[in-house]
Structure formats: structure tokens, C-alpha cells
Amino acid sequence: MSLYKVPDQFYFRLHHPRPRFKSNIENVLIYMASEIVQIGSKPKAEFKQRLNDSIRMFPGNLNSTQKTIDNWRTEIDALFALIQENDQNLEPTYRAVDLAENQDLVKFFKVFCYYFQYPGGFVKNHVNLELINARINFKPAQYILTMLFEAEQKYGIRAGVTKAEVTHCIFNDLRVTRDHRPPLDTWDLISSHGVEYDWTGDVIRYAGDFLDYLVQANLLIRRPNQKYYLNKAEGAAIQRFIKPYENDFNYYNKIESLIREIDGNAFSEDEIKRLMLSKITDLENEWIRYFNTPLSDEFFDTDVISLVTSESTNDSTDTIDLSVILEEIADYSTGNIGSVGEAIIVKHEVKRLELGGRLDLKHLVKFIPTHFAMGYDISSRELDGGIRNIEVKTTTSSREIHFTRFHLTPNEWAVAESYQDRYYVYRLMISKESIKLYILQNPVRLYKEDRIKALPRDGMDVTFDSKSSGFVEELLV
């Protein structure tokens, strides 16, 4: 069987920054977003130094070289646009703040994939110049999702692609990235191939990275046959990708006046390159603002039912069927993972009282609306009838994470100090494969006893170790 090769006249290899922490990317992203938000707006040198210090404190980095630390910082900046420049300062972007506060990783990756494009602010300026010279204009998420959707609609099949197929038939082919070959034509090409593909890791890594980002966005699922398929539970989100984007960042429109100026003057090749690079560099902050444009809450906020009902390669029998639980919750809202977490904990608390023989108390478990500013989300009861006030902190991710940080507002911290042992934080972490609940009682006392870390930032950023502070509890639902 022959090895497939893109014809030389159409070959152009796309690439982008690759984070060295890709295998642990969810934990790193929440950590880094939280650290960046905690640093706030600072002069450039101070911001970079403080962020370097934070990176070194991430598990495994303590003895890393300075080059490794610097690479982490620049990769975060280049690929995920968590930092922006404002006058002489560096500061967190909207996406950094949203991720740090809401800890919705699935939404973060949806937004990331939605905005990712070539040319784009995710690649270096000289790479963007190469892309512009090649006239490439390509949104990989839109193209891949459209291709799979149209193939399933036309042929009535379950359409799946491998990293190698996406590399050689999409990412590295100018007939797609420049000439916009219809997605269904590309599917017909892939499905008709009686060829082998080059699976060398260095060859397929960039298309492979992006397919994995689509999995982390819960838009694709990866099966044991190494193929990626549409996640049927995310149909609404997939349609938002397939439709033409309402807002676009068109490099070609933005440099059009410069191109006209170049065409009207006798510039040397070196001068043209310098002018183009200068213009592309000027667009950096404009790109970051574009990437950080707020989307309406319902656009990509995680629907937890869609997350937990996704097809999965996990065949474990001890995972909780969270979809059944959520469908039974009358106040469940698909647009806010915080409210989903609160609804789950209400059900948990009712069950805890039932199992404890206090059926007379379960009607006292109440959700407290945010506008009441009580400093906690749920009013519950102890088995002896005492009050238990609960603040719920929820994180969602496609893969299981172990992030033990959360933020308490000034009001929440003050109320925790007032209620002492009657104040609890329920740390809920939901992924496709598991749901974990950590409980901390009296966080202020734990802080005073040095059993948790808490740093002031418009309230307190709390970090805990489940082995020494709080405990893991089975979700009773």
C-alpha cells in the first residue's frame, strides 16, 4: 500500500506553539489563570518575575531551569492569551479572569477552538507573515466539525478521522487551508483512500494537538481505534461552530492598506518584510482583545448533562450516572456550572439527612439565591439539628483534574469567620469520568492553624491539601 503525500505544489505545513505541559494542561491552565489574576496589573518586569515565581511553585517545577520557566510563561502567553498589555503594565485578560473565577475548562477550550485560526495571534509574527504570503485563511475547528457533520448527514454513517488523516488531508494541504476545498470533498478523499499515512509523531503533532483540544472542548470524542468522532451530546455547540462566525479577525482586511502602499512603491524584499512584520506586530494587542471578546453566557457555558452523557472510553462500573441525577433536579440550569453544582449539593444534603434518619429535617435544606448576599449557597442541617451553611465551588473538565484551589469573596470569608464550625466549603469537581467532592469545615480556622493556604485578593484565594485539611465524601445522590 502506498504512502499518501500531498502534491508538492499544495504542501504547506501548519504549526503553532506546543505547551510542554500538554499532558497536564487542565490543571496547569486553572493554576496559571488563578496566578495571573492574583498578580493583577503590574509593570512588565514585575509581572514576569512574579509569574515566573508562580510557575516555579507548580508541582514538579521547583528545580526546573530558568529557560524552562520562561518557556512556560511565553507558551501560556502565546497560545492561550491570558495576558494583555495595558500602557506599561501587563494584566490578566477577560478569559483569564473567567477561567479563574468560574473554573469551566470545557467552556474555555470551546472558546479557544472557536477563535483559533491561521493566521492568528496564537502563532509567532514571522509565522503569520509566512501564512499571509501563502494566502492561508483557515479555521480548523469549523472545517473539521463541518466535514464530519456533512459526512454523517449525506452518508448516514458515523464519521471518524485519525490524526494522520487530518494532518495530511487538511492541515498540510493548501487546497484546504488556502483554496477552501468543500469539507465534504475532503471527506470523500479521506474515505476513498487505499493508502497509508505517515504517523511519525513530529509529523502529526500539530493536527493531533488540535483534535485533542476539540476533545477537551467536549466537541469530539476519541475512541480506541484512534479515530475522533462528533460528540452527539454537543449538537447545539457544534452548530455554532459550523455556522459562519459573526465576528471575524481578518488579517487580510487589516493589512490591505499596507499592501496597496507596497504595490505603489519600489520597496526591496527586505523592506517589504520589515513593513509587514511591523504591521502584524501592531495587530497583537488587537488580536488579544478580539480573542477576549465576551460571548453571551448561553453561547458556550458548559451544559453538564452534555458533558457527563458524552460517549466515553471509560468502561468503569463505579462511576456515577450524573445525567440521571441532573435530570431529576427541578432547578437545574444548563447555562451555569455554579448553579448545577449547587443543585447537586442540595440533593446530596437531602440524602445525607435521610440516611442519617432525620427525615424531619430534609425540608429545611434550601438554596439561597445569590442576590440575598448571605455569603453561602445552601442552608442545611446537621444530624443533631444544628445549622450547616455551605458554599459550593464547582469545576468542570473533560478529563479528571486535581485542582484544590478556590476563591472566597470578602463577604464569604467574613461570613465563614462569623459562622466558624457551621460554615463549610464543598469543593465539587465534575468530569466525564468522575465526580469528586471535598469538604472543608471552618476554612478560617484551618487557615489560622496553617492547614490551608489563603492569599488576599478581593477576598481570599484558598489552596488546600485534602490529606491535611478537609476530607473526601462520597456523593450521596
Short mmCIF file of C-alpha atoms in Angstrom, two decimals:
data_model
loop_
_atom_site.label_atom_id
_atom_site.label_comp_id
_atom_site.label_asym_id
_atom_site.label_seq_id
_atom_site.Cartn_x
_atom_site.Cartn_y
_atom_site.Cartn_z
CA MET A 1 0.00 0.00 0.00
CA SER A 2 1.44 3.38 -1.00
CA LEU A 3 2.20 6.25 1.38
CA TYR A 4 -0.08 9.24 0.83
CA LYS A 5 1.64 12.51 0.07
CA VAL A 6 0.26 15.98 -0.59
CA PRO A 7 1.35 17.13 -4.07
CA ASP A 8 4.37 19.40 -3.73
CA GLN A 9 2.62 22.44 -5.18
CA PHE A 10 -0.05 22.23 -2.47
CA TYR A 11 2.10 21.29 0.51
CA PHE A 12 2.35 23.81 3.35
CA ARG A 13 2.79 22.56 6.88
CA LEU A 14 0.79 24.41 9.54
CA HIS A 15 2.18 24.64 13.06
CA HIS A 16 1.62 26.50 16.31
CA PRO A 17 3.14 26.71 19.83
CA ARG A 18 3.04 23.42 21.74
CA PRO A 19 2.88 23.67 25.54
CA ARG A 20 5.35 21.35 27.24
CA PHE A 21 2.66 20.72 29.87
CA LYS A 22 0.12 19.38 27.38
CA SER A 23 -0.37 16.08 29.25
CA ASN A 24 -1.45 18.06 32.33
CA ILE A 25 -2.94 21.03 30.56
CA GLU A 26 -6.22 21.33 32.52
CA ASN A 27 -4.55 21.57 35.93
CA VAL A 28 -1.89 23.93 34.58
CA LEU A 29 -4.40 26.27 32.92
CA ILE A 30 -6.57 26.75 36.00
CA TYR A 31 -3.47 27.22 38.15
CA MET A 32 -1.93 29.74 35.75
CA ALA A 33 -5.17 31.68 35.24
CA SER A 34 -5.59 31.91 39.02
CA GLU A 35 -1.98 33.06 39.49
CA ILE A 36 -2.24 35.63 36.69
CA VAL A 37 -5.45 37.05 38.16
CA GLN A 38 -3.86 37.15 41.61
CA ILE A 39 -0.88 39.12 40.26
CA GLY A 40 -3.23 41.65 38.69
CA SER A 41 -1.93 44.67 36.77
CA LYS A 42 1.79 45.23 37.29
CA PRO A 43 4.76 46.76 35.43
CA LYS A 44 6.10 44.30 32.86
CA ALA A 45 9.27 43.29 34.67
CA GLU A 46 7.48 42.79 37.99
CA PHE A 47 4.62 40.87 36.38
CA LYS A 48 7.00 38.48 34.59
CA GLN A 49 9.05 37.89 37.73
CA ARG A 50 6.00 37.17 39.86
CA LEU A 51 4.58 34.86 37.21
CA ASN A 52 7.93 33.07 36.95
CA ASP A 53 7.84 32.56 40.73
CA SER A 54 4.34 31.11 40.44
CA ILE A 55 5.37 28.75 37.65
CA ARG A 56 8.28 27.50 39.73
CA MET A 57 5.87 26.69 42.56
CA PHE A 58 3.76 24.41 40.34
CA PRO A 59 4.40 20.76 41.33
CA GLY A 60 7.44 19.41 39.53
CA ASN A 61 8.92 22.78 38.56
CA LEU A 62 10.90 23.63 41.69
CA ASN A 63 14.25 22.54 40.23
CA SER A 64 13.49 23.49 36.61
CA THR A 65 15.94 25.66 34.70
CA GLN A 66 15.18 29.31 34.13
CA LYS A 67 14.77 28.56 30.43
CA THR A 68 12.02 26.04 31.21
CA ILE A 69 10.23 28.56 33.43
CA ASP A 70 10.49 31.26 30.75
CA ASN A 71 9.17 28.83 28.14
CA TRP A 72 6.13 28.06 30.29
CA ARG A 73 5.37 31.76 30.59
CA THR A 74 5.75 32.54 26.89
CA GLU A 75 3.73 29.47 25.85
CA ILE A 76 0.87 30.48 28.12
CA ASP A 77 1.01 33.98 26.71
CA ALA A 78 1.28 32.94 23.06
CA LEU A 79 -1.24 30.12 22.90
CA PHE A 80 -3.96 30.95 25.40
CA ALA A 81 -3.98 34.77 25.51
CA LEU A 82 -4.27 35.01 29.31
CA ILE A 83 -2.10 38.15 29.50
CA GLN A 84 -2.55 41.53 27.85
CA GLU A 85 -0.57 44.76 27.72
CA ASN A 86 -2.11 47.97 29.05
CA ASP A 87 0.09 51.07 28.84
CA GLN A 88 3.30 49.98 30.58
CA ASN A 89 1.66 47.18 32.55
CA LEU A 90 0.81 43.54 31.95
CA GLU A 91 -2.52 42.30 33.31
CA PRO A 92 -4.99 39.39 33.16
CA THR A 93 -7.30 39.13 30.16
CA TYR A 94 -11.03 38.54 30.31
CA ARG A 95 -10.50 34.83 29.57
CA ALA A 96 -8.02 34.51 32.44
CA VAL A 97 -10.48 36.07 34.88
CA ASP A 98 -13.39 33.96 33.60
CA LEU A 99 -11.39 30.73 33.92
CA ALA A 100 -10.04 31.61 37.37
CA GLU A 101 -13.44 32.57 38.76
CA ASN A 102 -15.74 30.05 37.07
CA GLN A 103 -13.31 27.15 36.52
CA ASP A 104 -15.21 25.95 33.47
CA LEU A 105 -12.44 24.31 31.47
CA VAL A 106 -14.80 22.84 28.89
CA LYS A 107 -16.08 26.32 28.05
CA PHE A 108 -12.52 27.65 27.95
CA PHE A 109 -11.50 25.11 25.33
CA LYS A 110 -14.66 25.72 23.31
CA VAL A 111 -13.86 29.43 23.15
CA PHE A 112 -10.21 28.69 22.37
CA CYS A 113 -11.12 26.38 19.48
CA TYR A 114 -13.76 28.84 18.24
CA TYR A 115 -11.23 31.65 17.87
CA PHE A 116 -8.24 29.57 16.74
CA GLN A 117 -7.25 30.33 13.17
CA TYR A 118 -4.36 30.63 10.73
CA PRO A 119 -3.15 33.38 10.50
CA GLY A 120 -3.86 34.26 14.11
CA GLY A 121 -2.44 35.61 17.32
CA PHE A 122 -1.63 32.08 18.52
CA VAL A 123 1.45 31.86 16.28
CA LYS A 124 4.57 34.00 16.11
CA ASN A 125 4.66 37.09 13.92
CA HIS A 126 7.15 35.68 11.40
CA VAL A 127 4.94 32.58 11.04
CA ASN A 128 1.91 34.78 10.41
CA LEU A 129 3.90 36.53 7.70
CA GLU A 130 4.58 33.17 6.04
CA LEU A 131 0.87 32.32 6.25
CA ILE A 132 -0.14 35.65 4.77
CA ASN A 133 2.35 35.30 1.94
CA ALA A 134 0.83 31.88 1.22
CA ARG A 135 -2.69 33.40 1.36
CA ILE A 136 -3.80 30.90 4.00
CA ASN A 137 -7.07 31.67 5.81
CA PHE A 138 -8.20 28.67 7.82
CA LYS A 139 -10.33 27.92 10.90
CA PRO A 140 -9.60 24.29 11.77
CA ALA A 141 -12.47 23.75 14.23
CA GLN A 142 -15.10 24.98 11.81
CA TYR A 143 -13.68 22.89 8.96
CA ILE A 144 -13.24 19.61 10.87
CA LEU A 145 -16.63 19.75 12.58
CA THR A 146 -18.38 20.71 9.33
CA MET A 147 -16.71 17.86 7.44
CA LEU A 148 -17.77 15.22 9.96
CA PHE A 149 -21.29 16.65 10.26
CA GLU A 150 -21.84 16.77 6.48
CA ALA A 151 -20.44 13.27 6.00
CA GLU A 152 -22.85 11.86 8.57
CA GLN A 153 -25.77 13.77 7.08
CA LYS A 154 -25.08 12.67 3.50
CA TYR A 155 -23.99 9.08 4.02
CA GLY A 156 -25.82 8.13 7.21
CA ILE A 157 -22.62 6.88 8.82
CA ARG A 158 -20.63 7.51 11.98
CA ALA A 159 -17.81 9.59 10.52
CA GLY A 160 -14.44 9.49 12.24
CA VAL A 161 -10.94 10.69 11.38
CA THR A 162 -7.44 9.99 12.64
CA LYS A 163 -4.68 12.45 13.46
CA ALA A 164 -2.76 11.33 10.37
CA GLU A 165 -5.75 11.86 8.06
CA VAL A 166 -6.36 15.35 9.42
CA THR A 167 -2.65 16.16 9.15
CA HIS A 168 -2.14 15.11 5.55
CA CYS A 169 -5.56 15.79 4.04
CA ILE A 170 -6.43 19.02 5.87
CA PHE A 171 -3.72 20.79 7.88
CA ASN A 172 -0.88 20.44 5.37
CA ASP A 173 -2.84 20.93 2.14
CA LEU A 174 -3.22 24.38 0.60
CA ARG A 175 -6.27 23.14 -1.30
CA VAL A 176 -7.98 23.28 2.11
CA THR A 177 -6.18 25.99 4.05
CA ARG A 178 -5.90 28.45 1.14
CA ASP A 179 -8.38 27.38 -1.50
CA HIS A 180 -11.18 26.28 0.87
CA ARG A 181 -11.95 22.93 -0.69
CA PRO A 182 -15.50 21.93 0.35
CA PRO A 183 -15.33 19.85 3.54
CA LEU A 184 -17.39 17.03 2.03
CA ASP A 185 -14.89 16.75 -0.84
CA THR A 186 -12.16 16.27 1.73
CA TRP A 187 -14.19 13.57 3.44
CA ASP A 188 -14.68 11.79 0.12
CA LEU A 189 -10.92 11.96 -0.42
CA ILE A 190 -10.19 10.52 3.04
CA SER A 191 -12.80 7.77 2.84
CA SER A 192 -11.73 6.70 -0.64
CA HIS A 193 -8.03 6.43 0.15
CA GLY A 194 -6.50 2.99 -0.07
CA VAL A 195 -3.24 4.42 1.26
CA GLU A 196 -1.10 4.57 4.35
CA TYR A 197 -0.19 7.78 6.15
CA ASP A 198 2.99 8.92 7.81
CA TRP A 199 2.24 8.61 11.55
CA THR A 200 5.58 9.97 12.75
CA GLY A 201 4.97 11.93 15.95
CA ASP A 202 6.70 15.06 14.72
CA VAL A 203 4.62 14.97 11.52
CA ILE A 204 1.15 14.63 13.05
CA ARG A 205 1.67 16.58 16.28
CA TYR A 206 0.01 19.88 15.32
CA ALA A 207 -3.19 18.46 13.86
CA GLY A 208 -3.15 15.96 16.73
CA ASP A 209 -2.90 18.75 19.29
CA PHE A 210 -5.90 20.50 17.82
CA LEU A 211 -8.02 17.36 17.72
CA ASP A 212 -7.20 16.86 21.40
CA TYR A 213 -8.28 20.45 22.14
CA LEU A 214 -11.61 19.67 20.47
CA VAL A 215 -11.92 16.66 22.79
CA GLN A 216 -11.18 18.87 25.79
CA ALA A 217 -13.89 21.21 24.49
CA ASN A 218 -16.23 18.18 24.56
CA LEU A 219 -16.94 18.61 20.84
CA LEU A 220 -15.19 15.43 19.73
CA ILE A 221 -14.70 12.06 21.36
CA ARG A 222 -11.72 9.80 20.81
CA ARG A 223 -12.30 6.07 20.53
CA PRO A 224 -9.82 3.19 20.99
CA ASN A 225 -9.49 2.84 17.19
CA GLN A 226 -7.57 6.18 17.23
CA LYS A 227 -10.41 7.96 15.45
CA TYR A 228 -12.17 11.14 16.51
CA TYR A 229 -15.96 11.46 16.21
CA LEU A 230 -18.53 14.18 16.77
CA ASN A 231 -19.90 14.25 20.32
CA LYS A 232 -23.63 13.95 19.66
CA ALA A 233 -24.44 15.40 23.08
CA GLU A 234 -22.95 18.75 21.99
CA GLY A 235 -25.10 19.25 18.90
CA ALA A 236 -26.04 22.85 19.68
CA ALA A 237 -22.44 23.91 20.29
CA ILE A 238 -21.25 22.13 17.14
CA GLN A 239 -23.81 24.05 15.08
CA ARG A 240 -22.40 27.33 16.44
CA PHE A 241 -19.02 26.33 15.03
CA ILE A 242 -20.41 25.24 11.68
CA LYS A 243 -22.33 28.46 11.04
CA PRO A 244 -20.37 31.46 9.69
CA TYR A 245 -18.76 33.37 12.53
CA GLU A 246 -20.50 36.63 13.38
CA ASN A 247 -17.21 38.32 14.28
CA ASP A 248 -14.02 37.58 12.41
CA PHE A 249 -10.43 38.71 12.65
CA ASN A 250 -9.40 39.02 9.02
CA TYR A 251 -5.69 39.75 8.74
CA TYR A 252 -6.03 40.38 5.03
CA ASN A 253 -8.54 43.20 5.50
CA LYS A 254 -6.39 44.72 8.24
CA ILE A 255 -3.22 44.83 6.13
CA GLU A 256 -4.95 45.78 2.87
CA SER A 257 -3.88 49.43 3.05
CA LEU A 258 -0.26 48.40 3.64
CA ILE A 259 -0.36 46.05 0.66
CA ARG A 260 -1.64 48.88 -1.55
CA GLU A 261 1.19 51.09 -0.27
CA ILE A 262 3.74 48.38 -1.03
CA ASP A 263 2.30 47.80 -4.51
CA GLY A 264 2.58 51.52 -5.26
CA ASN A 265 6.23 51.86 -4.28
CA ALA A 266 9.52 50.28 -5.22
CA PHE A 267 10.35 48.60 -1.91
CA SER A 268 13.02 45.94 -1.64
CA GLU A 269 12.13 42.46 -0.40
CA ASP A 270 13.77 43.21 2.97
CA GLU A 271 11.82 46.45 3.31
CA ILE A 272 8.55 44.70 2.46
CA LYS A 273 9.25 42.02 5.07
CA ARG A 274 10.08 44.66 7.68
CA LEU A 275 6.91 46.66 6.93
CA MET A 276 4.72 43.57 7.01
CA LEU A 277 6.20 42.28 10.27
CA SER A 278 5.75 45.71 11.83
CA LYS A 279 2.08 45.78 10.83
CA ILE A 280 1.49 42.22 12.08
CA THR A 281 3.20 43.10 15.38
CA ASP A 282 0.92 46.14 15.72
CA LEU A 283 -2.07 43.79 15.48
CA GLU A 284 -1.01 41.71 18.51
CA ASN A 285 -2.99 43.65 21.11
CA GLU A 286 -5.94 43.96 18.73
CA TRP A 287 -5.92 40.18 18.35
CA ILE A 288 -5.86 39.66 22.13
CA ARG A 289 -8.83 42.00 22.51
CA TYR A 290 -10.65 40.05 19.79
CA PHE A 291 -9.95 36.71 21.45
CA ASN A 292 -11.19 38.11 24.76
CA THR A 293 -14.45 39.47 23.40
CA PRO A 294 -17.15 38.31 25.85
CA LEU A 295 -19.67 35.87 24.39
CA SER A 296 -23.21 35.64 25.69
CA ASP A 297 -23.48 33.32 28.70
CA GLU A 298 -25.52 30.72 26.87
CA PHE A 299 -23.14 30.57 23.89
CA PHE A 300 -20.58 28.15 25.30
CA ASP A 301 -21.23 27.79 29.04
CA THR A 302 -20.98 24.11 29.86
CA ASP A 303 -24.13 22.02 29.85
CA VAL A 304 -23.11 19.47 32.46
CA ILE A 305 -25.59 16.90 31.16
CA SER A 306 -23.88 17.12 27.75
CA LEU A 307 -20.54 16.67 29.46
CA VAL A 308 -21.39 13.60 31.51
CA THR A 309 -23.53 11.92 28.85
CA SER A 310 -20.76 12.12 26.25
CA GLU A 311 -19.67 8.82 24.78
CA SER A 312 -16.61 7.74 26.73
CA THR A 313 -13.88 5.17 26.53
CA ASN A 314 -14.17 4.68 30.27
CA ASP A 315 -15.91 1.40 30.99
CA SER A 316 -15.66 1.62 34.77
CA THR A 317 -18.75 0.39 36.57
CA ASP A 318 -18.27 2.53 39.67
CA THR A 319 -18.76 5.93 38.01
CA ILE A 320 -21.86 7.91 38.91
CA ASP A 321 -24.57 8.37 36.29
CA LEU A 322 -24.71 12.11 36.79
CA SER A 323 -27.04 12.65 33.84
CA VAL A 324 -29.83 10.84 35.71
CA ILE A 325 -29.15 12.92 38.81
CA LEU A 326 -29.26 16.23 36.98
CA GLU A 327 -32.42 15.40 35.08
CA GLU A 328 -34.15 14.87 38.42
CA ILE A 329 -33.21 18.32 39.71
CA ALA A 330 -36.04 20.74 39.04
CA ASP A 331 -33.90 23.90 39.36
CA TYR A 332 -31.16 22.62 37.06
CA SER A 333 -29.86 25.33 34.70
CA THR A 334 -27.79 24.43 31.63
CA GLY A 335 -26.10 27.82 31.50
CA ASN A 336 -24.19 27.97 34.76
CA ILE A 337 -21.95 25.30 36.24
CA GLY A 338 -22.17 27.03 39.62
CA SER A 339 -25.92 26.55 39.79
CA VAL A 340 -25.53 22.94 38.66
CA GLY A 341 -23.08 22.29 41.47
CA GLU A 342 -25.41 23.89 43.97
CA ALA A 343 -28.34 21.79 42.75
CA ILE A 344 -26.27 18.61 43.09
CA ILE A 345 -25.28 19.52 46.65
CA VAL A 346 -28.89 20.26 47.62
CA LYS A 347 -29.76 16.71 46.57
CA HIS A 348 -26.69 15.37 48.37
CA GLU A 349 -27.66 17.11 51.61
CA VAL A 350 -31.24 15.82 51.48
CA LYS A 351 -29.91 12.29 51.01
CA ARG A 352 -27.39 12.71 53.86
CA LEU A 353 -30.19 13.65 56.24
CA GLU A 354 -32.38 10.78 55.01
CA LEU A 355 -29.59 8.26 55.56
CA GLY A 356 -28.97 9.75 58.99
CA GLY A 357 -32.56 9.12 59.98
CA ARG A 358 -33.54 12.80 60.05
CA LEU A 359 -36.40 12.86 57.56
CA ASP A 360 -37.88 15.65 59.66
CA LEU A 361 -35.03 17.98 58.69
CA LYS A 362 -34.67 17.41 54.96
CA HIS A 363 -37.29 20.04 54.08
CA LEU A 364 -35.01 22.61 55.70
CA VAL A 365 -32.30 22.17 53.04
CA LYS A 366 -32.63 25.35 51.00
CA PHE A 367 -30.77 27.00 48.14
CA ILE A 368 -30.01 30.67 48.94
CA PRO A 369 -30.28 32.98 45.89
CA THR A 370 -27.13 34.98 45.20
CA HIS A 371 -28.87 38.35 45.42
CA PHE A 372 -29.52 37.77 49.14
CA ALA A 373 -25.71 38.03 49.66
CA MET A 374 -25.76 35.63 52.59
CA GLY A 375 -22.17 34.51 51.97
CA TYR A 376 -23.11 30.89 51.26
CA ASP A 377 -25.19 28.97 48.72
CA ILE A 378 -27.11 26.37 50.73
CA SER A 379 -28.61 26.27 54.19
CA SER A 380 -28.63 22.70 55.52
CA ARG A 381 -28.74 20.93 58.86
CA GLU A 382 -26.53 18.67 60.97
CA LEU A 383 -27.96 15.39 62.20
CA ASP A 384 -28.37 16.97 65.66
CA GLY A 385 -30.44 19.77 64.13
CA GLY A 386 -27.69 22.40 64.11
CA ILE A 387 -27.16 24.71 61.15
CA ARG A 388 -24.77 23.81 58.32
CA ASN A 389 -24.14 26.66 55.86
CA ILE A 390 -22.50 25.55 52.63
CA GLU A 391 -20.59 27.45 49.96
CA VAL A 392 -20.26 25.35 46.78
CA LYS A 393 -17.26 25.68 44.46
CA THR A 394 -17.56 23.71 41.21
CA THR A 395 -15.08 22.90 38.42
CA THR A 396 -15.86 21.11 35.15
CA SER A 397 -13.36 19.46 32.83
CA SER A 398 -13.38 16.83 30.11
CA ARG A 399 -10.62 14.96 31.91
CA GLU A 400 -10.30 14.33 35.62
CA ILE A 401 -8.38 17.10 37.38
CA HIS A 402 -7.00 17.56 40.87
CA PHE A 403 -7.23 21.32 41.36
CA THR A 404 -7.59 22.20 45.03
CA ARG A 405 -7.83 25.97 44.80
CA PHE A 406 -10.94 28.13 45.08
CA HIS A 407 -11.81 31.75 45.76
CA LEU A 408 -13.91 33.14 48.60
CA THR A 409 -15.23 36.69 48.24
CA PRO A 410 -14.78 39.20 51.07
CA ASN A 411 -18.37 38.57 52.14
CA GLU A 412 -17.95 34.78 52.03
CA TRP A 413 -14.75 34.94 54.09
CA ALA A 414 -16.35 37.28 56.64
CA VAL A 415 -19.40 35.02 56.95
CA ALA A 416 -17.11 31.98 57.30
CA GLU A 417 -15.32 33.75 60.15
CA SER A 418 -18.65 34.53 61.79
CA TYR A 419 -20.20 31.05 61.49
CA GLN A 420 -16.95 29.17 62.23
CA ASP A 421 -17.70 25.40 62.51
CA ARG A 422 -21.13 25.91 60.97
CA TYR A 423 -19.56 27.10 57.69
CA TYR A 424 -18.50 24.54 55.08
CA VAL A 425 -16.95 24.73 51.63
CA TYR A 426 -17.96 21.89 49.30
CA ARG A 427 -15.39 21.58 46.50
CA LEU A 428 -17.05 19.72 43.61
CA MET A 429 -15.02 18.54 40.60
CA ILE A 430 -17.00 17.12 37.67
CA SER A 431 -15.51 15.40 34.62
CA LYS A 432 -16.71 12.89 32.05
CA GLU A 433 -15.26 10.05 34.07
CA SER A 434 -15.83 11.01 37.69
CA ILE A 435 -17.27 13.40 40.21
CA LYS A 436 -15.39 14.16 43.41
CA LEU A 437 -16.50 16.04 46.49
CA TYR A 438 -14.07 17.57 49.01
CA ILE A 439 -15.45 19.15 52.17
CA LEU A 440 -13.72 21.79 54.29
CA GLN A 441 -15.28 22.81 57.60
CA ASN A 442 -14.45 26.24 59.07
CA PRO A 443 -11.91 27.43 56.48
CA VAL A 444 -10.90 30.42 58.64
CA ARG A 445 -9.83 28.12 61.47
CA LEU A 446 -8.00 25.88 59.01
CA TYR A 447 -6.14 28.94 57.76
CA LYS A 448 -5.19 30.06 61.27
CA GLU A 449 -3.91 26.56 62.01
CA ASP A 450 -1.80 26.63 58.79
CA ARG A 451 -3.74 23.68 57.39
CA ILE A 452 -4.73 25.61 54.27
CA LYS A 453 -3.10 28.48 52.40
CA ALA A 454 -5.07 31.67 51.82
CA LEU A 455 -3.83 34.75 49.97
CA PRO A 456 -5.78 38.04 49.97
CA ARG A 457 -7.22 39.01 46.56
CA ASP A 458 -10.55 40.77 46.81
CA GLY A 459 -11.36 38.13 49.41
CA MET A 460 -9.19 35.04 49.74
CA ASP A 461 -7.62 32.62 47.24
CA VAL A 462 -7.64 29.33 49.14
CA THR A 463 -5.45 26.30 48.41
CA PHE A 464 -5.90 23.10 50.37
CA ASP A 465 -4.44 19.60 50.63
CA SER A 466 -7.20 17.02 51.06
CA LYS A 467 -4.85 14.87 53.15
CA SER A 468 -4.38 17.51 55.84
CA SER A 469 -7.42 19.78 55.56
CA GLY A 470 -10.96 18.64 54.98
CA PHE A 471 -11.99 15.25 53.69
CA VAL A 472 -13.34 13.43 50.65
CA GLU A 473 -17.00 12.43 50.86
CA GLU A 474 -18.99 10.11 48.65
CA LEU A 475 -21.64 11.98 46.70
CA LEU A 476 -24.98 10.84 48.11
CA VAL A 477 -27.39 11.13 45.23
#
